PDB file of C-alpha atoms in Angstrom:
ATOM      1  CA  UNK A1189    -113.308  90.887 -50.343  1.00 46.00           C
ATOM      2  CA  UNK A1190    -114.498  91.335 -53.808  1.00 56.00           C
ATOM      3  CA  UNK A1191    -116.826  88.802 -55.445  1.00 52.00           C
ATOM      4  CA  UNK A1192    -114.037  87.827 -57.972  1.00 51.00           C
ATOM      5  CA  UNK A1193    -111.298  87.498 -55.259  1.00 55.00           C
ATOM      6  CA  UNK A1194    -113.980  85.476 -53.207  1.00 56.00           C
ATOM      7  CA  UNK A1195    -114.284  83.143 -56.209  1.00 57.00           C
ATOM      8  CA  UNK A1196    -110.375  83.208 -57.313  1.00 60.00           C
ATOM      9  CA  UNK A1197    -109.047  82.364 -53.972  1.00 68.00           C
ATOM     10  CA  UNK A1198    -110.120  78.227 -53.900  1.00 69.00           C
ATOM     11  CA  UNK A1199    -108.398  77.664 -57.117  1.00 78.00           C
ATOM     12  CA  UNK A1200    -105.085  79.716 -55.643  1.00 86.00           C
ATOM     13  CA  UNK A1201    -103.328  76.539 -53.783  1.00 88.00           C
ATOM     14  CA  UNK A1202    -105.696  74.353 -56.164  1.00 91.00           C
ATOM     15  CA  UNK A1203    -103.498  75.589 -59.551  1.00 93.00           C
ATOM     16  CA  UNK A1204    -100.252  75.906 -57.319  1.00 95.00           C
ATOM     17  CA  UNK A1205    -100.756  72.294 -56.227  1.00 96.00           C
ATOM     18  CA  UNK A1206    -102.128  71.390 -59.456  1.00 97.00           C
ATOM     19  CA  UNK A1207     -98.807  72.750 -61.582  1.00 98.00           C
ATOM     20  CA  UNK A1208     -96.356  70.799 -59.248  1.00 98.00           C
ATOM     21  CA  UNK A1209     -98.538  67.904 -59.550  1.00 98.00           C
ATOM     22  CA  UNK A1210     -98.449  67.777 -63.200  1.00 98.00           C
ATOM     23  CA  UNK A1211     -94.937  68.705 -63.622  1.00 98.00           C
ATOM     24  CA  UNK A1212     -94.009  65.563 -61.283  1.00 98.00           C
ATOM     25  CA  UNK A1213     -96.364  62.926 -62.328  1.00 98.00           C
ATOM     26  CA  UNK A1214     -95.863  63.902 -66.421  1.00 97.00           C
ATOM     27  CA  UNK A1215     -91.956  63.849 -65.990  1.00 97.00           C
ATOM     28  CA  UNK A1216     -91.826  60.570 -63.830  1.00 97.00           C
ATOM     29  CA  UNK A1217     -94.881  59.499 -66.899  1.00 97.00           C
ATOM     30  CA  UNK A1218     -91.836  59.772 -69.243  1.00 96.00           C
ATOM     31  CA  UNK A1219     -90.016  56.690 -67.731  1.00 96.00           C
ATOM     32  CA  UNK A1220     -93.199  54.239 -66.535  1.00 97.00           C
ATOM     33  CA  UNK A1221     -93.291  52.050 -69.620  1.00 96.00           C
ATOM     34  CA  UNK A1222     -89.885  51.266 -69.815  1.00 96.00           C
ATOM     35  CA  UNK A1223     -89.511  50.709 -66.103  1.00 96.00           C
ATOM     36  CA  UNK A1224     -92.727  48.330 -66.438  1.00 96.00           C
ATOM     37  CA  UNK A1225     -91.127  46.024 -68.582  1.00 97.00           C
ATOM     38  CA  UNK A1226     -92.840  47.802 -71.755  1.00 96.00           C
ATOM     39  CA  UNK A1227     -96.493  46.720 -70.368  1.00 96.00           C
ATOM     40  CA  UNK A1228     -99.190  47.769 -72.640  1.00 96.00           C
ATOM     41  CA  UNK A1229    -101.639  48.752 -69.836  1.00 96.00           C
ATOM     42  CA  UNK A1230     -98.359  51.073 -68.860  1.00 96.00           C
ATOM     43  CA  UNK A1231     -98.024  52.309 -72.224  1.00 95.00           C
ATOM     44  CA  UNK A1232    -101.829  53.519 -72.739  1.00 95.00           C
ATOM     45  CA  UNK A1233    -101.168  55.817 -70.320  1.00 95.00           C
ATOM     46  CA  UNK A1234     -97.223  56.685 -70.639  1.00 96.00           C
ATOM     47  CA  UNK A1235     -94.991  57.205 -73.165  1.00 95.00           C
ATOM     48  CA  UNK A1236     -94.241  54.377 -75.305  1.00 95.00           C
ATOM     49  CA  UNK A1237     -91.493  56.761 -77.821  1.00 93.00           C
ATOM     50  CA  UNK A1238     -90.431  59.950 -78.335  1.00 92.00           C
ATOM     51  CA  UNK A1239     -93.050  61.523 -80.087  1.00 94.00           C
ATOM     52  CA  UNK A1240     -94.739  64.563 -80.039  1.00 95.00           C
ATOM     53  CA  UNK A1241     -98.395  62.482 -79.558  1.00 96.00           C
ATOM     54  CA  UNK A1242     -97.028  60.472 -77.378  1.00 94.00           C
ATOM     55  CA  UNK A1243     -94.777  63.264 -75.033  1.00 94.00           C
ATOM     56  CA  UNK A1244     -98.466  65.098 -75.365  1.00 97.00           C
ATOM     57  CA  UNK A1245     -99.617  62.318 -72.822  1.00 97.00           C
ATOM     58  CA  UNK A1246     -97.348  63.831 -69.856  1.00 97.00           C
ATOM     59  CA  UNK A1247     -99.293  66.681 -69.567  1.00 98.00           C
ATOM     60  CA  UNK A1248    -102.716  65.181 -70.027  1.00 98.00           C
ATOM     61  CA  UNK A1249    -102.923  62.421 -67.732  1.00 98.00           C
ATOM     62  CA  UNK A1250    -101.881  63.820 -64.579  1.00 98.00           C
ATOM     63  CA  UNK A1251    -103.978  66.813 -65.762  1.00 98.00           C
ATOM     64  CA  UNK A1252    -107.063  64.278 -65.921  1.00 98.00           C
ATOM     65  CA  UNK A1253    -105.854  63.005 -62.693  1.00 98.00           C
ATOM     66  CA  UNK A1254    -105.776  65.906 -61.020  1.00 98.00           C
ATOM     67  CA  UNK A1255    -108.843  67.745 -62.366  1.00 96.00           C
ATOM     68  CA  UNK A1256    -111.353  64.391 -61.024  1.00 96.00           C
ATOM     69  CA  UNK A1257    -109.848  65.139 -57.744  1.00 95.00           C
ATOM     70  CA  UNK A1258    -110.454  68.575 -57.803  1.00 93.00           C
ATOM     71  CA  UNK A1259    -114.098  68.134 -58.873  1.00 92.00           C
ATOM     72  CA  UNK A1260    -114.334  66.153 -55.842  1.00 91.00           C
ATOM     73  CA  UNK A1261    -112.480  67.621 -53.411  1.00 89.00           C
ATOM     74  CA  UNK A1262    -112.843  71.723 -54.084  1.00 83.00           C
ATOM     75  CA  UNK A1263    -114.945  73.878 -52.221  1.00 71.00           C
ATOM     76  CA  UNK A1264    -117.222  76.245 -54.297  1.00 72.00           C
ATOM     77  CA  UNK A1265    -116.452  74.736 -57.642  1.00 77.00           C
ATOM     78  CA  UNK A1266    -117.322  76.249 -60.197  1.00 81.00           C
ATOM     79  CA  UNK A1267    -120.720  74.992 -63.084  1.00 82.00           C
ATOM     80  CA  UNK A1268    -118.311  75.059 -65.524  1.00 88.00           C
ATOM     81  CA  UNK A1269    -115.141  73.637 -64.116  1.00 92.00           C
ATOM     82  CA  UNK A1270    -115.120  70.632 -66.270  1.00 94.00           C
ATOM     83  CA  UNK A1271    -115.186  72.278 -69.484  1.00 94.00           C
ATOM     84  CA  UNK A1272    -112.881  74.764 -68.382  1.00 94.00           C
ATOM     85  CA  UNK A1273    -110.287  72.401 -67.188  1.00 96.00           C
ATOM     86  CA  UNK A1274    -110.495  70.464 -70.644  1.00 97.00           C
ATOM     87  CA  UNK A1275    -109.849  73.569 -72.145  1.00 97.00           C
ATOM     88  CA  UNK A1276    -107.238  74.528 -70.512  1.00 97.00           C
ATOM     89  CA  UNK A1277    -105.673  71.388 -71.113  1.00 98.00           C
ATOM     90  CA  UNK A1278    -105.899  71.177 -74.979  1.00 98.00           C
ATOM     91  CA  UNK A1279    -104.538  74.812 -75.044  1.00 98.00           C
ATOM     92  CA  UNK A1280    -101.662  73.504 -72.833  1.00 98.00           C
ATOM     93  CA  UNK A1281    -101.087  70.516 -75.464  1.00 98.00           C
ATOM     94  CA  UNK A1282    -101.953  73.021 -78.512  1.00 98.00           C
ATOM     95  CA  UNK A1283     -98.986  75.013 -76.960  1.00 98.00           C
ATOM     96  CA  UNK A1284     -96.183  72.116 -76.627  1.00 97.00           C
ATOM     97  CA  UNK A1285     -97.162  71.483 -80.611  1.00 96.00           C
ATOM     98  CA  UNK A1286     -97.057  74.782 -81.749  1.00 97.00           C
ATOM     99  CA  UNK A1287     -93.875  75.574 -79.489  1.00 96.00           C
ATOM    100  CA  UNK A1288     -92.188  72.391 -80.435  1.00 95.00           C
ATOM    101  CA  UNK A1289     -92.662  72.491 -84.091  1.00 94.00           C
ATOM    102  CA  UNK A1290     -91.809  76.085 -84.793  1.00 96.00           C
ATOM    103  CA  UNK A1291     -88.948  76.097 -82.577  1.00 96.00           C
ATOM    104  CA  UNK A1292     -87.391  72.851 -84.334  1.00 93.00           C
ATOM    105  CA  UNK A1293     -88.331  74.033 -87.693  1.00 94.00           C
ATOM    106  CA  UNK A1294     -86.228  77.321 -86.727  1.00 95.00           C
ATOM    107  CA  UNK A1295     -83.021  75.923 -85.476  1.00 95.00           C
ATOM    108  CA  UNK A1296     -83.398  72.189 -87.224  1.00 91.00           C
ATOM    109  CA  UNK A1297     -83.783  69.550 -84.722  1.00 90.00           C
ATOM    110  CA  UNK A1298     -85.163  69.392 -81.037  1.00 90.00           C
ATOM    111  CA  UNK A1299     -82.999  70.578 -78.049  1.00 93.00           C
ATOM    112  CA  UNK A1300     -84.110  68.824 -74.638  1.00 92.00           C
ATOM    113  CA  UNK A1301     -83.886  71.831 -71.942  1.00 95.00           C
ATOM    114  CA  UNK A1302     -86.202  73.780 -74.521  1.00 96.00           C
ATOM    115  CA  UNK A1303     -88.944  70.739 -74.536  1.00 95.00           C
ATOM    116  CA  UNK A1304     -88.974  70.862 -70.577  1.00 96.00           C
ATOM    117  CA  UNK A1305     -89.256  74.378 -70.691  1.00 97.00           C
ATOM    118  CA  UNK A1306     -92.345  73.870 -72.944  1.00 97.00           C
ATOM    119  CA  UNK A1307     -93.549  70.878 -70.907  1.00 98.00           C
ATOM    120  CA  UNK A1308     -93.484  73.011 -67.697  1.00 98.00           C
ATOM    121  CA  UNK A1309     -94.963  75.893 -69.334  1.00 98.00           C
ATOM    122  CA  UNK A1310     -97.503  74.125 -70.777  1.00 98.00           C
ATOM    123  CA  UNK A1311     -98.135  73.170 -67.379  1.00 98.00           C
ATOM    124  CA  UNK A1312     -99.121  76.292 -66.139  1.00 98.00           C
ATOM    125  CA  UNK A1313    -100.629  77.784 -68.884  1.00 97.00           C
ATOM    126  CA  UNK A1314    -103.179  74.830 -68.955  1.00 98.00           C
ATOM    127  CA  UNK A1315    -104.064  75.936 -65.399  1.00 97.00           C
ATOM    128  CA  UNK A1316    -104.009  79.432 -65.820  1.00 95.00           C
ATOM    129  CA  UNK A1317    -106.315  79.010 -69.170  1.00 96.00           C
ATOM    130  CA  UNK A1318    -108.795  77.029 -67.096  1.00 94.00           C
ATOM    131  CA  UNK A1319    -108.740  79.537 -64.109  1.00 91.00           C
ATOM    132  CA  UNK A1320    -109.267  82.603 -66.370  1.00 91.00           C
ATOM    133  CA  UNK A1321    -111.895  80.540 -68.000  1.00 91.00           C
ATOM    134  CA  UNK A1322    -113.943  80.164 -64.450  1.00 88.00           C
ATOM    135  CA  UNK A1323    -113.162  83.738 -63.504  1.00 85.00           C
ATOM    136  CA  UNK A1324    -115.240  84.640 -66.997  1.00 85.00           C
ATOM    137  CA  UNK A1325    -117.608  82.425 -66.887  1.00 80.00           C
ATOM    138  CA  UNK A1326    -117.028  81.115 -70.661  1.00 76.00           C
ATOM    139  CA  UNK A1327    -119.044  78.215 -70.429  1.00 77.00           C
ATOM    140  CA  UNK A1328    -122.302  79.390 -68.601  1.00 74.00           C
ATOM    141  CA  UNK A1329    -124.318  76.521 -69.369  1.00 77.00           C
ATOM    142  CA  UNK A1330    -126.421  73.553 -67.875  1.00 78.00           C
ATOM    143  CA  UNK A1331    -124.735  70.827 -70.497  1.00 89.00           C
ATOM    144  CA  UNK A1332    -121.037  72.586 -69.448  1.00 89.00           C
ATOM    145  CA  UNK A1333    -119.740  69.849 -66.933  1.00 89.00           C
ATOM    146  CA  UNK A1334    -121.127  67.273 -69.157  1.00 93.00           C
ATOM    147  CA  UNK A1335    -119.388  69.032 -72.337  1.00 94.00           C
ATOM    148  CA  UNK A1336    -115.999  68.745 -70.168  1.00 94.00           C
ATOM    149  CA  UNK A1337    -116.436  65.020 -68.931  1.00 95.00           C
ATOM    150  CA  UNK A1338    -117.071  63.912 -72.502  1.00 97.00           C
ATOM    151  CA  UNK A1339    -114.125  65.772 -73.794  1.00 97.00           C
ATOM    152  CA  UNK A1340    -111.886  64.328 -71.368  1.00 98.00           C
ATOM    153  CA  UNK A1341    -113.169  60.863 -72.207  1.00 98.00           C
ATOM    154  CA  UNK A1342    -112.920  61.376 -75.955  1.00 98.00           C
ATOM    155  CA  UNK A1343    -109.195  62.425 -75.603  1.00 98.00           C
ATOM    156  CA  UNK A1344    -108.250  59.835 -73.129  1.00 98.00           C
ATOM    157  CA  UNK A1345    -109.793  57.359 -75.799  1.00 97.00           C
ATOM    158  CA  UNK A1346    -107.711  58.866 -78.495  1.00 97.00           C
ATOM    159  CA  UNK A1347    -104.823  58.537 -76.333  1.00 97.00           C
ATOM    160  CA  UNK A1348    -105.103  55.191 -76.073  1.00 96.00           C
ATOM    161  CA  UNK A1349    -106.048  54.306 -79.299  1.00 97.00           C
ATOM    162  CA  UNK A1350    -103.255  56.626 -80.927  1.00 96.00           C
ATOM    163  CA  UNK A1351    -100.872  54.515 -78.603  1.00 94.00           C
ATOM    164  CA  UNK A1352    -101.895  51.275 -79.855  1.00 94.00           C
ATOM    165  CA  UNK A1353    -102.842  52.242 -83.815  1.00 95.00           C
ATOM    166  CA  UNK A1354    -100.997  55.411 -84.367  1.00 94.00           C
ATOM    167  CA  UNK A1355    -101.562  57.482 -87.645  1.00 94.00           C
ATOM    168  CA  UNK A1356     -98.738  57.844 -90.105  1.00 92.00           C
ATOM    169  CA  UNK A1357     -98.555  61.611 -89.354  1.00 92.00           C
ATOM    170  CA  UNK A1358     -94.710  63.027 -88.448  1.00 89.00           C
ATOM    171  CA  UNK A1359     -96.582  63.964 -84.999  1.00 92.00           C
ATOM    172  CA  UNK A1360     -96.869  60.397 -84.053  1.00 93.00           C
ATOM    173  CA  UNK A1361     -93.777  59.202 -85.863  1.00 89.00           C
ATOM    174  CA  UNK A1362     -91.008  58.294 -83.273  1.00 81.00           C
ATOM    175  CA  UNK A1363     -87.783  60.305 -84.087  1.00 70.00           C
ATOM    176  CA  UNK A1364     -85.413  57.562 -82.714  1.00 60.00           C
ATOM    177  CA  UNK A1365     -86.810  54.929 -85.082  1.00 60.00           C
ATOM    178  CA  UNK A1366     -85.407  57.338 -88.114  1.00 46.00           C
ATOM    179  CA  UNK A1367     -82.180  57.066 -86.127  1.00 38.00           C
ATOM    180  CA  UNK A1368     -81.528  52.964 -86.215  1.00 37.00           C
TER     181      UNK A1368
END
């Protein structure tokens, strides 16, 4: 077995696992507020609307989740798996905005089974990002791991913030309030 296959092979059932977890926890994400009774504790981490910041959350948190289990629970983790996994992750969410707003700008207005698609593929192109990122070693540093945990804590922060005290930008704007 080759070094690279030696190295690959934890991260395998990790990223499977991973993807499915995502995809499950960020869809049922979609519906916790409103099942809560609108809680703001709920909210910080769910979406509170329909918009793009706030749909951007579903992939993130159970992301997060997921990758501080990992950390803890992998075998032969990699010195940079941290920063690689944040990475990944704001490429995933770089790929739902870019995706979203170019396909809407093309055909006019936003077409559910095409945002799943981009949620799920987002999914796994967040893993697959942060797994090609280990197999290169990107992020060979001493200060990578502490790079990654501050950039997870910085967006989470901006998650919740945004939430609360959203910017008047059209990717924070809720659609359905344009509709009443």
């Amino acid at each position: 077995m080759t070094v690279l296959k030696k190295k690959l092979k934890p991260y395998l059932k990790n990223t499977i696992f991973g993807i499915l977890f995502t995809i499950a926890l960020g869809t049922f994400l979609h519906f916790t507020y409103d099942i809560s009774g609108k809680s703001p504790f709920v909210g910080a981490f769910s979406a509170v609307n329909e918009s793009v910041w706030e749909h951007l959350k579903l992939l993130f948190i159970p992301f997060f989740i997921y990758t501080i289990v990992s950390y803890f629970t992998l075998k032969n983790r990699s010195e940079n798996f941290l920063l690689s996994s944040a990475i990944g992750v704001i490429f995933g969410m770089l790929f739902i905005v870019i995706g979203f707003y170019a396909y809407t700008a093309i055909v006019g207005h936003s077409i559910l089974p095409v945002d799943i698609a981009l949620f799920v593929l987002a999914c796994m192109f967040s893993f697959l990002m942060r797994n090609y990122l280990i197999r290169n070693n990107a992020f060979d540093s001493v200060f990578s791991e502490y790079i990654g945990m501050a950039l997870f804590i910085f967006l989470l922060l901006l998650f919740v913030v945004f939430t609360f005290y959203p910017p008047d930008l059209a990717m924070f704007s809720n659609p359905e309030e344009g509709l009443k």
